[in-house]
Coordinates of C-alpha atoms in Angstrom, one line a residue:
M1 CA -144.7 68.1 29.5
K2 CA -147.7 65.5 28.2
N3 CA -150.1 68.3 27.9
S4 CA -148.4 70.8 24.9
A5 CA -150.5 73.5 25.7
M6 CA -149.3 74.1 28.8
V7 CA -145.5 74.5 27.1
M8 CA -144.8 78.3 26.7
Q9 CA -143.7 79.2 22.4
I10 CA -140.5 81.9 23.1
Q11 CA -139.9 83.6 19.8
D12 CA -136.2 84.9 19.1
P13 CA -135.8 87.9 18.8
A14 CA -133.0 87.0 15.9
S15 CA -136.0 84.8 13.5
Q16 CA -136.7 88.5 13.2
R17 CA -135.3 89.7 9.6
L18 CA -136.1 91.2 6.3
T19 CA -138.0 89.9 4.0
W20 CA -139.1 91.5 0.5
Y21 CA -142.0 89.3 -0.9
K22 CA -140.8 91.6 -3.9
P23 CA -138.3 94.1 -4.8
P24 CA -138.5 97.5 -3.2
L25 CA -139.3 100.3 -6.2
T26 CA -140.9 103.4 -3.7
V27 CA -138.4 104.7 -1.0
L28 CA -139.6 108.0 0.9
V29 CA -136.3 109.8 2.7
I30 CA -137.1 111.8 5.5
K31 CA -135.0 115.0 6.6
K32 CA -134.5 117.3 9.7
K33 CA -134.1 120.6 9.5
D34 CA -130.6 121.0 9.1
S35 CA -128.4 122.9 7.4
Q36 CA -126.4 120.1 7.7
V37 CA -128.7 117.3 6.5
L38 CA -128.4 119.1 3.2
L39 CA -125.8 116.9 1.8
P40 CA -126.4 113.6 2.5
F41 CA -130.0 114.3 2.2
V42 CA -128.7 114.7 -2.0
Q43 CA -126.2 112.7 -2.1
L44 CA -128.4 109.7 -0.8
V45 CA -131.0 111.2 -3.5
E46 CA -128.8 110.8 -6.3
W47 CA -127.9 107.8 -5.7
L48 CA -131.3 106.6 -5.1
V49 CA -132.5 107.8 -8.3
Q50 CA -129.6 107.4 -10.7
E51 CA -127.8 104.0 -9.7
K52 CA -131.1 102.2 -8.4
N53 CA -133.4 103.8 -10.5
M54 CA -136.3 104.3 -7.4
V55 CA -139.5 106.4 -7.0
V56 CA -137.8 108.9 -4.0
W57 CA -140.6 110.3 -2.1
V58 CA -139.6 113.7 -0.6
E59 CA -142.0 116.0 1.9
S60 CA -143.8 119.2 -1.0
A61 CA -141.7 121.6 1.9
V62 CA -137.9 120.1 1.6
L63 CA -139.2 121.5 -2.6
E64 CA -139.2 124.7 -0.8
D65 CA -136.2 124.6 1.2
K66 CA -134.3 128.4 0.6
L67 CA -131.1 126.4 0.5
L68 CA -132.0 124.0 -2.5
R69 CA -133.3 127.2 -4.2
D70 CA -132.0 129.4 -6.5
D71 CA -135.0 132.1 -7.4
V72 CA -134.2 133.3 -3.5
K73 CA -134.3 137.2 -2.9
L74 CA -130.7 137.1 -1.3
E75 CA -130.9 141.5 -1.2
Q76 CA -133.6 140.5 1.0
E77 CA -132.4 137.9 3.6
S78 CA -129.7 138.6 6.3
A79 CA -125.6 138.2 5.7
K80 CA -125.1 135.4 8.0
F81 CA -127.8 133.6 5.5
R82 CA -126.6 134.0 2.1
Q83 CA -122.9 133.2 3.3
V84 CA -124.9 130.0 3.5
H85 CA -126.5 130.5 0.6
E86 CA -123.1 130.2 -1.5
Y87 CA -122.4 127.5 1.3
Y88 CA -124.7 125.7 -0.7
T89 CA -124.6 126.7 -3.9
G90 CA -122.6 123.0 -4.7
V91 CA -125.2 121.1 -3.3
R92 CA -128.5 123.2 -4.6
S93 CA -127.2 122.8 -7.8
R94 CA -127.2 119.0 -7.5
F95 CA -130.4 119.7 -6.0
Q96 CA -131.9 120.6 -8.9
A97 CA -131.5 118.5 -11.5
L98 CA -133.0 116.0 -8.8
R99 CA -136.2 118.0 -8.7
E100 CA -138.3 117.0 -11.2
K101 CA -138.3 113.0 -10.7
L102 CA -138.9 113.8 -6.6
V103 CA -142.8 113.0 -5.8
T104 CA -143.7 114.9 -2.9
F105 CA -146.2 114.9 -0.2
K106 CA -148.2 116.7 2.6
D107 CA -148.4 115.7 5.9
G108 CA -151.9 115.8 6.6
R109 CA -153.3 116.3 3.1
D110 CA -151.9 112.8 1.3
D111 CA -152.3 108.9 2.6
L112 CA -149.1 107.9 1.9
T113 CA -150.6 103.6 3.2
D114 CA -148.6 100.9 0.6
R115 CA -147.1 103.6 -1.3
I116 CA -143.8 103.9 0.1
D117 CA -142.4 100.1 0.0
F118 CA -138.9 101.7 3.3
I119 CA -137.6 104.4 4.6
V120 CA -135.3 106.4 4.8
C121 CA -134.3 108.8 8.5
L122 CA -132.0 111.5 8.4
G123 CA -131.5 113.3 11.5
G124 CA -132.0 112.6 14.7
D125 CA -135.0 110.7 17.4
G126 CA -137.3 112.7 16.2
T127 CA -137.1 112.1 12.5
L128 CA -138.7 108.3 13.4
L129 CA -140.5 109.5 15.4
Y130 CA -141.7 111.4 12.3
A131 CA -142.1 108.7 9.8
S132 CA -144.3 106.7 12.7
Q133 CA -147.0 109.9 13.2
L134 CA -147.6 109.4 9.2
F135 CA -147.9 106.1 9.4
Q136 CA -150.9 105.3 11.6
Q137 CA -151.2 101.8 10.2
S138 CA -149.1 99.6 8.5
V139 CA -145.6 100.5 8.9
P140 CA -142.3 99.9 5.6
P141 CA -139.2 99.1 7.8
V142 CA -137.5 102.3 8.5
M143 CA -133.5 102.4 8.6
A144 CA -132.5 105.4 10.4
F145 CA -129.0 107.6 9.7
Y146 CA -127.3 108.9 13.2
L147 CA -127.0 113.2 11.6
G148 CA -128.5 114.1 14.9
S149 CA -127.9 114.8 18.7
L150 CA -128.5 111.2 20.9
G151 CA -129.4 108.5 18.8
F152 CA -131.4 106.0 21.0
L153 CA -133.4 104.9 17.3
T154 CA -130.6 105.8 14.7
P155 CA -128.5 103.1 14.2
F156 CA -126.3 103.8 11.3
Q157 CA -123.6 106.6 9.9
C158 CA -123.6 108.3 7.0
D159 CA -120.1 107.7 5.6
N160 CA -120.8 104.3 4.2
F161 CA -124.7 104.2 3.1
Q162 CA -124.3 102.9 -0.3
E163 CA -122.9 99.7 1.0
Q164 CA -125.7 99.6 4.0
V165 CA -128.3 100.6 1.7
T166 CA -127.5 98.1 -0.9
N167 CA -128.0 95.3 1.8
V168 CA -130.9 96.2 3.6
L169 CA -132.7 96.5 -0.5
E170 CA -131.0 92.7 -0.9
G171 CA -133.1 91.4 2.2
H172 CA -129.1 91.4 4.6
A173 CA -131.0 93.2 7.8
A174 CA -131.9 91.9 10.6
L175 CA -135.4 93.6 12.5
T176 CA -136.4 95.4 15.7
L177 CA -140.6 95.3 15.9
R178 CA -140.8 98.5 17.6
S179 CA -144.9 98.2 19.7
R180 CA -146.9 101.4 19.1
L181 CA -149.2 102.4 21.5
R182 CA -152.9 102.7 20.4
C183 CA -154.9 105.8 22.8
S184 CA -158.6 107.2 22.2
I185 CA -159.8 110.4 23.6
H186 CA -164.0 109.5 25.1
R187 CA -165.2 112.7 26.0
K188 CA -168.0 112.3 29.0
G189 CA -171.8 112.1 27.3
E190 CA -170.5 110.6 24.0
R191 CA -171.6 107.5 24.5
R192 CA -175.3 108.8 25.8
R193 CA -174.5 110.7 21.9
E194 CA -173.9 107.9 20.4
S195 CA -176.8 105.6 22.0
L196 CA -179.4 108.2 21.3
Q197 CA -178.0 108.5 17.9
Q198 CA -178.1 104.8 17.0
A199 CA -181.8 104.5 17.9
S200 CA -182.8 107.3 15.9
N201 CA -180.8 105.8 12.9
N202 CA -183.2 102.5 14.2
L203 CA -186.0 104.4 14.1
L204 CA -185.2 106.1 10.3
K205 CA -185.8 103.5 7.5
P206 CA -183.5 102.2 5.1
S207 CA -184.3 104.6 1.9
L208 CA -184.1 107.7 5.0
Q209 CA -180.8 106.6 6.1
S210 CA -178.9 106.9 2.1
Q211 CA -180.7 110.3 2.0
Y212 CA -180.3 112.5 4.3
G213 CA -176.4 110.4 4.7
Y214 CA -176.7 108.0 8.0
G215 CA -175.2 105.5 8.6
P216 CA -174.9 102.4 11.6
M217 CA -173.0 105.9 13.6
G218 CA -174.7 108.7 12.3
N219 CA -173.3 111.0 9.4
S220 CA -170.8 108.6 7.0
N221 CA -169.3 112.3 5.7
S222 CA -167.6 112.7 9.7
N223 CA -163.9 114.1 9.7
N224 CA -162.6 111.7 11.4
N225 CA -158.7 113.3 11.6
C226 CA -160.1 116.9 13.3
N227 CA -158.9 115.2 16.9
L228 CA -159.6 112.3 19.2
S229 CA -162.2 112.9 20.9
S230 CA -164.4 109.9 19.2
S231 CA -164.2 106.4 20.1
N232 CA -163.5 105.9 16.3
N233 CA -160.5 107.8 16.5
S234 CA -156.6 106.7 17.8
I235 CA -153.4 107.6 17.4
L236 CA -150.9 105.5 17.3
V237 CA -147.6 106.8 19.7
L238 CA -144.3 105.1 19.5
N239 CA -143.0 106.5 22.6
E240 CA -145.2 107.5 24.8
V241 CA -148.1 108.9 25.7
V242 CA -148.5 111.8 29.1
I243 CA -150.5 112.9 31.2
N244 CA -150.0 115.8 33.3
R245 CA -151.0 119.0 35.6
G246 CA -150.2 121.6 32.6
P247 CA -150.6 124.5 34.2
S248 CA -151.6 124.1 37.2
P249 CA -150.9 124.8 40.0
Y250 CA -152.3 122.1 42.3
L251 CA -151.1 118.4 41.8
S252 CA -153.0 116.1 39.3
N253 CA -155.1 113.7 40.5
I254 CA -155.3 110.0 38.4
D255 CA -157.4 107.2 38.5
I256 CA -156.0 103.9 36.6
F257 CA -157.8 101.0 35.2
L258 CA -156.3 97.7 34.0
D259 CA -158.8 95.8 31.7
G260 CA -161.4 97.6 33.5
K261 CA -160.8 96.7 37.4
Y262 CA -159.4 99.8 39.0
I263 CA -155.8 99.8 40.4
T264 CA -154.6 103.1 42.1
S265 CA -155.0 106.3 42.0
V266 CA -151.8 109.0 40.3
Q267 CA -151.5 112.3 43.0
G268 CA -148.7 113.8 41.6
D269 CA -147.9 116.0 38.6
G270 CA -148.8 113.3 35.4
L271 CA -148.4 110.1 34.6
I272 CA -146.1 108.8 31.5
V273 CA -148.0 105.1 29.5
S274 CA -144.7 104.4 27.1
T275 CA -143.7 101.7 24.7
P276 CA -140.3 99.6 26.0
T277 CA -139.7 101.6 23.0
G278 CA -140.0 104.4 25.3
S279 CA -138.4 103.8 28.3
T280 CA -136.0 105.4 27.7
A281 CA -136.8 108.2 27.2
Y282 CA -139.7 110.4 29.1
A283 CA -139.7 107.2 31.2
A284 CA -136.1 106.6 32.1
A285 CA -135.3 110.6 33.5
A286 CA -138.7 109.8 35.6
G287 CA -137.0 106.9 37.6
A288 CA -138.7 103.6 35.4
S289 CA -136.2 100.8 34.3
M290 CA -134.9 100.7 30.9
I291 CA -136.7 97.4 28.1
H292 CA -135.5 96.2 25.2
P293 CA -137.6 97.0 22.8
S294 CA -139.0 92.9 21.8
V295 CA -140.4 93.0 25.1
P296 CA -144.3 93.2 25.1
A297 CA -145.6 95.2 28.3
I298 CA -146.8 98.7 28.7
L299 CA -144.8 101.0 31.2
V300 CA -146.5 102.6 33.5
T301 CA -144.2 105.6 35.6
P302 CA -145.9 107.8 37.9
I303 CA -144.2 111.8 37.8
C304 CA -143.0 112.8 40.7
P305 CA -145.6 111.2 43.1
H306 CA -147.1 112.6 46.7
S307 CA -146.0 108.5 47.9
L308 CA -142.8 107.6 48.0
S309 CA -144.1 104.1 47.3
F310 CA -145.1 104.4 44.5
R311 CA -142.7 102.5 41.9
P312 CA -142.9 102.9 38.3
I313 CA -144.2 99.0 36.7
V314 CA -144.6 96.6 33.8
V315 CA -148.5 95.3 32.6
P316 CA -148.2 93.2 29.6
A317 CA -148.7 94.1 26.3
G318 CA -152.6 92.3 25.4
V319 CA -154.3 94.8 28.6
E320 CA -156.0 98.2 28.5
L321 CA -156.0 100.9 30.6
K322 CA -158.0 103.3 31.6
I323 CA -156.7 107.0 32.7
S324 CA -159.5 109.3 33.9
I325 CA -159.4 112.3 36.1
S326 CA -160.5 111.6 39.8
P327 CA -163.7 112.6 40.5
D328 CA -162.3 114.9 43.5
S329 CA -159.8 116.1 41.4
R330 CA -159.1 120.2 41.9
N331 CA -157.9 120.5 38.4
T332 CA -157.8 119.2 35.0
S333 CA -155.2 117.1 33.1
R334 CA -153.5 117.2 30.2
V335 CA -152.6 114.8 27.0
S336 CA -149.9 114.4 24.9
F337 CA -148.3 112.1 22.6
D338 CA -145.6 111.1 21.9
G339 CA -145.1 115.9 22.2
R340 CA -147.8 115.9 19.4
N341 CA -152.1 117.0 19.6
D342 CA -151.4 118.5 23.4
Q343 CA -155.5 118.0 24.4
E344 CA -157.1 118.3 27.5
L345 CA -158.6 115.9 29.4
N346 CA -162.0 117.0 31.0
H347 CA -163.7 115.6 34.2
G348 CA -165.3 112.7 32.9
D349 CA -163.1 112.2 30.0
S350 CA -161.1 108.8 29.7
L351 CA -158.0 108.8 28.0
R352 CA -158.0 104.4 26.3
V353 CA -154.3 103.3 25.2
T354 CA -153.3 99.2 24.8
T355 CA -150.8 98.1 22.4
S356 CA -151.6 98.3 18.8
I357 CA -151.5 95.8 16.0
Y358 CA -149.4 97.0 14.3
P359 CA -145.6 97.6 14.9
V360 CA -142.2 100.1 12.9
P361 CA -140.2 97.8 11.7
S362 CA -137.0 99.4 12.7
I363 CA -133.7 97.7 10.3
C364 CA -131.1 97.3 12.5
S365 CA -127.4 97.9 12.0
Q366 CA -125.6 95.1 13.6
D367 CA -128.4 93.5 14.9
Q368 CA -131.8 93.5 18.1
I369 CA -128.9 93.5 20.5
S370 CA -125.9 94.6 20.2
D371 CA -128.0 98.1 18.7
W372 CA -129.4 98.3 21.5
F373 CA -126.5 97.9 23.8
D374 CA -125.0 100.1 21.9
S375 CA -127.3 103.3 21.7
L376 CA -126.9 102.8 25.9
A377 CA -123.9 102.9 26.0
E378 CA -123.7 105.8 23.7
G379 CA -126.3 108.1 24.4
L380 CA -126.8 107.4 27.8
H381 CA -122.6 105.8 29.2
W382 CA -124.9 103.3 31.0
N383 CA -122.7 101.5 33.3
V384 CA -120.2 103.8 32.6
R385 CA -117.2 104.4 35.8
K386 CA -114.6 104.2 37.2
R387 CA -113.4 100.6 37.6
Q388 CA -111.2 99.8 40.7
K389 CA -108.2 98.4 40.0
C390 CA -107.4 94.8 40.5
L391 CA -105.2 93.0 44.0
D392 CA -101.6 93.4 43.7
E393 CA -101.0 90.7 46.3
L394 CA -96.8 90.6 45.4
S395 CA -96.8 94.9 46.0
D396 CA -100.2 94.3 49.2
L397 CA -97.7 91.2 50.7
T398 CA -94.0 92.4 50.0
T399 CA -95.4 95.3 52.8
S400 CA -96.4 92.6 55.1
S401 CA -93.8 91.8 57.5
S402 CA -94.6 88.4 58.2
E403 CA -91.8 85.9 56.7
D404 CA -94.1 83.0 57.0
T405 CA -96.2 85.7 55.0
L406 CA -93.5 86.1 52.4
D407 CA -92.3 81.9 52.2
E408 CA -96.0 80.7 51.8
F409 CA -95.8 83.4 48.4
D410 CA -92.5 81.3 47.0
N411 CA -94.6 78.0 47.4
L412 CA -97.5 79.0 45.7
K413 CA -95.8 80.6 42.9
I414 CA -93.8 77.1 42.3
Y415 CA -96.9 75.2 42.4
D416 CA -98.3 77.4 40.4
A417 CA -95.7 76.7 37.4

């Protein structure tokens, strides 16, 4: 085309490669709460500290794990726990030698922003979702090992973790940028309160503003982490945000707006707004299509809609969805974010959802295509069926009573030869 502005630029996902601008020094190791993960966890941490000289961060709860402590009063524990505690004696002694070299953090108290170079997850998909929740802005590259039950998002095996981690540290790995959704709840009357606060701030002299701690948006010392009921507060989700009717016996009645334009209303059990990564989770169970995580899109899937023609839809990643309770709805709704932070959505409230600028860079075991289709095959047994047998022309033709047909078959063999 003569006009270059009319040409669409499409990025090849294979071009997304891991590149370190400086050698990684700090690693965050997150494990699931399962005794079977203790041995690979200690082996990994021991190797990272002793062989790679890396600073390892772990949750503070790991140091409180009774199976990794020697000062547990076993007489107060059950017989089964005492047996398991004795079984992990060797693992516990190895961990005690590393205990003082580890850096700990606590979720909700410590900010990990710009402190971690990359993340290693030991567990299932929930472990990766938890890692995503810890970073509400830029996320370090995530290397997820499969030690769970499903493993859609965990492509690595622990058998030869030394070789795999070394390849990642040297930058020999592909990346899948998994988009996240930025969600915020706007409460009824909140805009009016903000406009009134803004007007009152404008009436105050600058000296009074500094004296009483008022800023352009109100009290500058307000806590933004208490909930999502402010336009300044948002949460990033990797899988989906779900709006449902909760314990109410009535159908949900939810209005959907796309970039400010009314689209439709959902009358049913609820609505799922998911990322392409979340398309293989709750949305897939509700009938949505499975979308590769490199596709920039947002999935909107109704939950048991009262209309059989209401099919799941896919909208561009750049739009903003506004979801609110219909004025004539008989009940309120509940909203949850990746299965956490469950809150009530009342009449007059609205939920705003759009694609975040902070994806989760997930390190691939092979490449973006192979990892995804392998996860579909292993996790969902996608397109696994009993194959149709091939047509045996010889046995089919020999059962025919026509001699002409056999002659034709002989001639065909001579022709093929």
